[in-house]
Structures are given as structure tokens and as C-alpha cells.
CSV table of C-alpha atoms in Angstrom, one decimal:
chain,number,residue,atom,x,y,z
A,9,MET,CA,0.0,0.0,0.0
A,10,ILE,CA,1.4,3.4,-0.9
A,11,GLU,CA,1.3,5.7,2.1
A,12,HIS,CA,1.0,9.4,1.1
A,13,ASN,CA,4.5,11.0,0.7
A,14,LYS,CA,6.3,7.9,2.0
A,15,VAL,CA,7.3,6.3,-1.3
A,16,LEU,CA,8.9,7.4,-4.6
A,17,LEU,CA,8.4,5.8,-8.0
A,18,THR,CA,11.3,6.0,-10.5
A,19,GLY,CA,11.4,4.7,-14.1
A,20,SER,CA,14.3,4.3,-16.5
A,21,TYR,CA,15.0,3.3,-20.1
A,22,ASP,CA,16.2,-0.1,-18.9
A,23,GLN,CA,12.5,-1.1,-18.6
A,24,THR,CA,12.5,-1.0,-14.7
A,25,ILE,CA,10.4,0.9,-12.2
A,26,GLY,CA,11.7,1.4,-8.7
A,27,PHE,CA,9.4,1.6,-5.7
A,28,TRP,CA,11.4,3.4,-2.9
A,29,ASP,CA,10.8,4.0,0.8
A,30,ILE,CA,11.9,7.6,1.3
A,31,TYR,CA,11.8,7.4,5.1
A,32,ASN,CA,14.0,4.3,5.4
A,33,ASN,CA,17.2,5.5,3.7
A,34,PHE,CA,15.6,5.2,0.3
A,35,GLN,CA,15.4,1.4,0.5
A,36,LEU,CA,14.2,-0.3,-2.7
A,37,LEU,CA,11.0,-2.0,-1.7
A,38,GLN,CA,10.1,-3.5,-5.1
A,39,GLN,CA,11.3,-3.4,-8.7
A,40,TYR,CA,8.8,-3.8,-11.6
A,41,THR,CA,9.9,-4.7,-15.1
A,42,GLN,CA,8.4,-3.8,-18.4
A,43,SER,CA,8.9,-6.2,-21.4
A,44,SER,CA,12.3,-5.9,-23.1
A,45,ASP,CA,11.0,-3.8,-26.1
A,46,GLU,CA,9.2,-1.2,-24.1
A,47,CYS,CA,11.0,1.9,-22.9
A,48,LEU,CA,9.2,3.7,-20.1
A,49,THR,CA,7.9,7.2,-20.9
A,50,ASP,CA,5.8,8.3,-17.9
A,51,LEU,CA,4.6,7.2,-14.4
A,52,LEU,CA,1.6,8.3,-12.4
A,53,SER,CA,0.3,7.3,-9.0
A,54,ILE,CA,-3.5,6.6,-9.3
A,55,ASP,CA,-4.2,6.1,-5.6
A,56,GLN,CA,-2.6,4.5,-2.6
A,57,ARG,CA,-2.5,1.1,-4.2
A,58,TYR,CA,-2.1,1.4,-8.0
A,59,PHE,CA,0.2,3.3,-10.3
A,60,ILE,CA,0.2,3.5,-14.1
A,61,SER,CA,3.1,3.4,-16.6
A,62,SER,CA,3.3,4.2,-20.3
A,63,CYS,CA,5.9,3.3,-22.9
A,64,THR,CA,7.3,4.0,-26.3
A,65,GLN,CA,5.2,1.3,-27.9
A,66,GLY,CA,1.9,2.9,-26.9
A,67,THR,CA,1.1,0.5,-24.0
A,68,LEU,CA,-0.5,1.5,-20.7
A,69,LYS,CA,0.0,-0.7,-17.6
A,70,ILE,CA,-1.6,-0.5,-14.2
A,71,TRP,CA,0.5,-2.0,-11.4
A,72,ASP,CA,-0.7,-3.3,-8.0
A,73,THR,CA,1.7,-2.4,-5.1
A,74,VAL,CA,0.0,-4.8,-2.7
A,75,THR,CA,0.3,-7.9,-4.9
A,76,ASN,CA,3.4,-6.5,-6.7
A,77,ASN,CA,1.8,-7.7,-10.0
A,78,LEU,CA,0.6,-6.2,-13.2
A,79,ALA,CA,-3.1,-5.5,-12.8
A,80,CYS,CA,-4.0,-4.3,-16.3
A,81,ASN,CA,-2.2,-4.3,-19.6
A,82,LYS,CA,-3.5,-2.1,-22.4
A,83,ASN,CA,-1.4,-3.1,-25.5
A,84,ASN,CA,-1.9,-0.6,-28.3
A,85,ALA,CA,-3.6,2.0,-26.1
A,86,HIS,CA,-2.0,4.3,-28.6
A,87,LYS,CA,-0.4,3.6,-32.0
A,88,ALA,CA,2.8,5.5,-31.0
A,89,LYS,CA,4.8,6.7,-28.0
A,90,ILE,CA,2.8,7.9,-25.0
A,91,ASN,CA,4.3,11.3,-23.9
A,92,ARG,CA,2.2,12.1,-20.8
A,93,ILE,CA,-0.4,10.7,-18.4
A,94,HIS,CA,-2.5,13.1,-16.4
A,95,ILE,CA,-5.4,12.6,-14.0
A,96,ILE,CA,-8.4,14.8,-14.9
A,97,SER,CA,-10.8,13.6,-12.2
A,98,LYS,CA,-11.1,10.9,-9.5
A,99,PHE,CA,-11.9,8.2,-12.0
A,100,ARG,CA,-10.6,9.6,-15.3
A,101,LEU,CA,-7.2,10.2,-16.8
A,102,ILE,CA,-5.9,11.5,-20.2
A,103,THR,CA,-3.0,10.2,-22.2
A,104,CYS,CA,-1.1,12.2,-24.8
A,105,SER,CA,0.7,10.5,-27.7
A,106,ASN,CA,2.7,10.8,-30.9
A,107,ASP,CA,-0.2,9.2,-32.7
A,108,LYS,CA,-1.8,12.6,-32.7
A,109,GLN,CA,-4.4,11.6,-30.2
A,110,ALA,CA,-5.2,12.6,-26.6
A,111,THR,CA,-7.3,9.8,-25.1
A,112,ILE,CA,-9.6,9.9,-22.1
A,113,TRP,CA,-9.8,6.8,-20.0
A,114,GLN,CA,-12.3,5.7,-17.3
A,115,LEU,CA,-10.6,4.0,-14.3
A,116,GLN,CA,-12.5,1.1,-12.6
A,117,GLY,CA,-10.3,-0.2,-9.8
A,118,PRO,CA,-7.3,-1.9,-11.5
A,119,ASN,CA,-8.9,-1.7,-14.9
A,120,MET,CA,-9.5,1.1,-17.5
A,121,SER,CA,-11.6,1.6,-20.6
A,122,LYS,CA,-11.4,4.1,-23.4
A,123,VAL,CA,-13.9,6.9,-23.2
A,124,ARG,CA,-12.9,9.1,-26.2
A,125,ASP,CA,-10.1,10.0,-28.5
A,126,LEU,CA,-9.4,13.7,-29.0
A,127,PRO,CA,-7.6,14.0,-32.5
A,128,HIS,CA,-4.9,16.6,-33.2
A,129,ASN,CA,-2.9,17.7,-36.2
A,130,SER,CA,0.4,16.9,-34.6
A,131,PHE,CA,2.0,15.1,-31.7
A,132,VAL,CA,0.2,15.6,-28.4
A,133,VAL,CA,2.8,16.3,-25.7
A,134,GLY,CA,0.7,17.3,-22.7
A,135,ALA,CA,-2.7,18.1,-21.2
A,136,VAL,CA,-3.7,20.1,-18.2
A,137,GLU,CA,-7.1,20.7,-16.6
A,138,LEU,CA,-8.2,24.3,-16.3
A,139,GLY,CA,-10.2,25.7,-13.5
């Protein structure tokens, strides 16, 4: 379970995600590994149990920090590299990609489903909620 402000997630191009205890001398609590052809592009904590990762192949993954397993794998969530993941409400997030799409996702526990694609004329590098 992720306790607020007690852990740190790090990701690297070697396909690993580190889960660190910042109050215990930055001890590595768990290491998660993407598949060998996926370079990590973004990480986002969803709640106190799950976090989501994105990669250069357009895949989204939800990881469970209690079971230390992959909870949801969305291959081809995008057709190109995912540049950014951003939470836009308690149960929704948006992903931005080089496939010229920003996509809104509905979160349902450890699962997610596509709500809508927002097409653009060029790479989508970010999204932010106003107001």
C-alpha cells in the first residue's frame, strides 16, 4: 500500500520501475519490469494502491503495489509513443501520444476503458485541466 508522501516511483530506459521508501534510507521496496521492447515514458500514481506506466510502444499498464503484480495491460492503447499521463478527475485520466491523439480513460479499480479520442494535427505532448 502506498502511504502518502512515503514512497517514490522512478522509471528508466532499462525497462524497470523502482518503488522506494523515502523514510527508510531510500530502500528499494520493489522493482517492476516492463517487457524488453518497451522503454518507459511516464509514471503516475493513481491512488494509494495502484500506479500506471506508459511506454514508447503505446502500451499502458496498471501495477498493484499490494500484490506486486501487473493488474491491467492495455497493449496498443496508442499507436505510437505515449508522452504524458494526467489525472483529470477521480476516475478519469488522459494520455497524450505521438499518434496525434489525446485519449480519455475511465478508471475502474485496477482496470481502465477508453472513453474518447481527441484528435490533433500533430504530436500531443501534454494536457492540463483548467479551473
